[in-house]
Amino acid sequence: MNRDETTRSAEAGSGRGCWHIWRAPLDCGTPLNGLREPLSEDERGRLDRLRVPAVRRAAACSRFRLRTVLGEILDRAPASFRFKYGPDGKPCLAGEEVYFNLSHSSRWWVMIASFRDPVGIDIERVRPELDTDRLGRRLFGPEAGGGAWSGRAFFEWWVRWEALTKARGRGLWANRPGDPSAIMKAFHGPDAGGALWWCRTLAGSPGYALAVAGKSEGEVPDIVEHPFPEESAARDF
């Protein structure tokens, strides 16, 4: 799929624009040297500072997949992209009319892109061993306890919060809601600057929570899922 095809897809269906999503196994099986090849010197330096080999490989796979998708939708060589970073580390492309965000957790990688508005995405593996009720109270006070945020419910709330935070390009704690339950509703409302934001939970692989968020012009954006380039037959997410 090239940029023209993606744009036509975005313009179809009520003309409201789309959020485009890709999902794939995090590890693509490429040797580390091959993963590093299309990366910039800055990206390679970031990888080299990661001490744990598994963490370094996961980061390399994530950036490799990001460049692969951007190359497809913008019809450019993956190695040609140069990223800039916002105050909280969110990457963007200079001179390109595309907003994007990515996330990975354990075995899975996800990405979201929009040709119109800022977007965010987050995926987390649900970890039953964590005392999420206690964690919720520590983060948000007694109102987050009582079992309402235990188990999977906590992770579904967490990915929505993270996706919204990443869409807005702010630090994680800047968007902490006074009432934790508010974000679990079909979030749609103006921020302090009057912009409208949406946040949605998506179905994912068993054992994972997944959510997307972004700015909208007042209507629920259409979500279009695309197979990862050259791996459509292998995806089982």
C-alpha positions as MATLAB code, in Angstrom:
seq = 'MNRDETTRSAEAGSGRGCWHIWRAPLDCGTPLNGLREPLSEDERGRLDRLRVPAVRRAAACSRFRLRTVLGEILDRAPASFRFKYGPDGKPCLAGEEVYFNLSHSSRWWVMIASFRDPVGIDIERVRPELDTDRLGRRLFGPEAGGGAWSGRAFFEWWVRWEALTKARGRGLWANRPGDPSAIMKAFHGPDAGGALWWCRTLAGSPGYALAVAGKSEGEVPDIVEHPFPEESAARDF';
ca = [
       0.000    0.000    0.000;
       1.462    3.391   -0.967;
       0.568    6.862    0.205;
      -2.026    7.469   -2.518;
      -3.848    4.253   -1.599;
      -3.745    5.111    2.110;
      -5.025    8.620    1.452;
      -7.870    7.327   -0.736;
      -8.784    4.921    2.052;
      -8.760    7.782    4.543;
     -11.000    9.904    2.358;
     -13.515    7.098    1.846;
     -16.441    6.690    4.204;
     -17.960   10.058    5.132;
     -14.768   12.038    4.469;
     -13.900   12.144    8.170;
     -10.367   10.889    7.847;
      -9.024    7.699    9.343;
      -6.639    6.391   11.906;
      -4.500    3.738   10.218;
      -3.232    0.857   12.356;
      -0.620   -1.862   11.860;
       0.041   -4.826   14.176;
       2.854   -7.349   13.938;
       5.027   -9.632   16.057;
       7.743   -7.454   17.563;
      10.668   -9.639   16.531;
      10.903   -9.907   12.764;
      13.772  -12.426   12.779;
      16.246  -10.080   11.091;
      19.800  -10.143   12.507;
      20.679   -7.130   14.651;
      23.088   -5.737   12.058;
      20.280   -5.802    9.488;
      17.927   -4.031   11.890;
      20.496   -1.287   12.460;
      21.192   -0.714    8.767;
      18.345    1.745    7.939;
      18.615    3.569   11.276;
      20.202    6.981   11.740;
      23.378    7.518   13.747;
      21.255    8.967   16.536;
      19.042    5.877   16.644;
      22.053    3.581   16.647;
      23.550    5.561   19.498;
      20.348    5.148   21.503;
      20.480    1.394   20.910;
      24.107    1.183   21.982;
      23.233    2.800   25.308;
      20.777    0.004   26.117;
      22.658   -2.467   28.304;
      20.288   -5.444   28.203;
      20.577   -7.354   24.880;
      16.877   -8.307   24.768;
      15.826   -4.700   25.363;
      18.269   -3.489   22.708;
      16.917   -5.960   20.164;
      13.291   -5.057   20.945;
      14.054   -1.368   20.424;
      15.863   -2.117   17.150;
      12.946   -4.211   15.861;
      10.483   -1.463   16.780;
      12.390    1.245   14.902;
      12.971   -1.075   11.945;
       9.231   -1.762   11.697;
       8.419    1.946   12.030;
      10.690    2.822    9.118;
       9.264   -0.048    7.062;
       5.685    1.220    7.422;
       6.632    4.863    6.845;
       8.487    3.794    3.711;
       5.344    2.078    2.428;
       2.887    4.891    3.089;
       5.204    7.719    1.987;
       6.808    5.811   -0.900;
      10.356    6.445    0.273;
      13.359    4.375    1.263;
      13.141    3.464    4.983;
      16.670    4.758    5.588;
      15.817    8.221    4.199;
      13.746    9.408    7.158;
      15.093   11.834    9.740;
      13.182   12.207   12.966;
      12.717   15.153   15.288;
      11.614   14.748   18.893;
       9.200   16.750   21.008;
       9.880   17.896   24.591;
       8.737   14.508   25.929;
      10.509   12.430   23.283;
       7.654   11.871   20.806;
       9.146   11.429   17.301;
       7.892   13.247   14.217;
       9.049   13.719   10.632;
      10.129   17.133    9.419;
       8.286   18.285    6.313;
       5.857   15.341    6.144;
       2.106   15.619    6.613;
       1.750   12.466    8.666;
       1.307   11.931   12.389;
       2.293    8.602   13.886;
       2.969    6.757   17.103;
       4.069    3.247   18.047;
       4.209    0.907   21.022;
       5.378   -2.582   21.861;
       4.944   -4.976   24.750;
       6.393   -8.455   25.125;
       5.791  -10.174   21.739;
       3.715   -7.533   19.935;
       4.291   -4.255   18.094;
       1.638   -1.734   17.024;
       1.629    1.551   15.107;
      -0.950    4.235   14.328;
      -0.808    6.955   11.653;
      -3.031    9.830   10.565;
      -2.682   12.287    7.699;
      -4.648   14.933    9.582;
      -4.309   14.979   13.372;
      -1.992   13.903   16.225;
      -2.563   10.303   17.367;
      -1.280    7.900   20.010;
      -1.342    4.147   20.624;
      -0.404    1.865   23.498;
      -0.295   -1.886   24.058;
       0.433   -3.671   27.329;
       0.632   -7.314   28.256;
      -1.845   -8.067   31.041;
       0.170   -9.328   34.003;
      -2.062  -11.148   36.507;
       0.774  -11.346   39.030;
       0.705   -7.578   39.646;
      -1.332   -6.195   42.541;
      -3.110   -3.710   40.300;
      -5.625   -2.677   42.957;
      -2.790   -1.570   45.221;
      -0.993    0.080   42.316;
      -4.132    2.027   41.411;
      -4.438    3.354   44.963;
      -0.789    4.408   44.963;
      -1.169    6.266   41.676;
      -4.571    7.863   42.157;
      -5.544    7.599   45.794;
      -8.295    5.634   47.573;
     -10.888    6.348   44.870;
      -8.986    4.012   42.529;
      -9.189    1.074   44.928;
     -12.026   -1.175   45.972;
     -11.416   -3.721   43.253;
     -12.734   -1.542   40.407;
      -9.286   -1.296   38.845;
      -8.054   -4.799   39.513;
      -6.727   -7.186   36.884;
      -7.482   -6.514   33.229;
      -9.574   -3.430   34.002;
      -6.459   -1.665   35.249;
      -4.506   -2.434   32.054;
      -7.401   -1.338   29.837;
      -7.503    1.934   31.715;
      -3.700    2.258   31.561;
      -3.425    1.867   27.764;
      -6.124    4.479   27.222;
      -4.314    6.923   29.467;
      -0.976    6.242   27.769;
      -2.450    6.500   24.253;
      -4.064    9.837   25.092;
      -0.865   11.090   26.705;
       1.179   10.117   23.655;
      -1.322   11.691   21.254;
      -1.061   14.977   23.120;
       2.722   14.738   23.244;
       2.942   15.398   26.963;
       4.599   13.701   29.894;
       2.730   10.758   31.376;
       1.655   12.574   34.534;
       0.463   15.709   32.746;
      -2.791   13.984   31.723;
      -3.564   12.193   34.980;
      -7.332   12.567   35.485;
      -8.743   13.551   38.853;
     -11.346   10.800   38.490;
      -9.697    7.630   37.105;
     -13.040    6.246   35.929;
     -13.581    9.157   33.531;
     -11.075    7.898   30.992;
     -12.832    4.525   30.726;
     -15.871    6.218   29.224;
     -16.036    6.910   25.486;
     -13.667    9.845   25.993;
     -14.682   12.805   23.901;
     -14.197   16.301   25.131;
     -12.266   19.526   24.756;
      -8.925   20.088   26.402;
      -7.865   23.421   27.849;
      -7.204   24.734   24.346;
     -10.591   23.647   23.000;
      -9.317   20.692   20.947;
     -11.467   17.548   20.835;
      -9.884   14.198   21.681;
     -11.068   10.606   21.288;
      -9.824    7.521   23.108;
     -10.850    3.937   22.231;
     -10.040    0.448   23.404;
      -9.468   -2.042   20.563;
      -9.672   -5.808   20.504;
      -6.231   -7.371   20.656;
      -4.478  -10.629   21.191;
      -5.564  -12.623   24.270;
      -3.564  -11.416   27.231;
      -3.005   -7.882   25.898;
      -4.765   -4.531   26.281;
      -4.701   -2.085   23.359;
      -5.992    1.472   22.912;
      -5.743    4.374   20.475;
      -6.345    8.093   20.931;
      -6.114   11.283   18.938;
      -7.488   14.667   18.091;
     -10.662   14.751   16.037;
     -12.993   17.285   14.474;
     -15.991   16.228   16.515;
     -16.804   12.826   15.001;
     -15.556    9.352   15.810;
     -12.658    8.710   13.412;
     -12.814    5.648   11.196;
     -10.173    3.064   12.083;
      -8.575    1.162    9.203;
      -6.299   -1.795    9.943;
      -3.588   -2.738    7.455;
      -1.467   -5.881    7.220;
       2.172   -5.279    7.972;
       4.119   -4.917    4.696;
       5.193   -8.308    3.307;
       3.831  -10.156    6.344;
       0.068  -10.210    5.797;
      -0.018  -14.002    5.606;
       1.945  -14.459    8.819;
       0.051  -12.134   11.154;
      -1.989  -13.871   13.851;
      -2.653  -10.910   16.163;
];
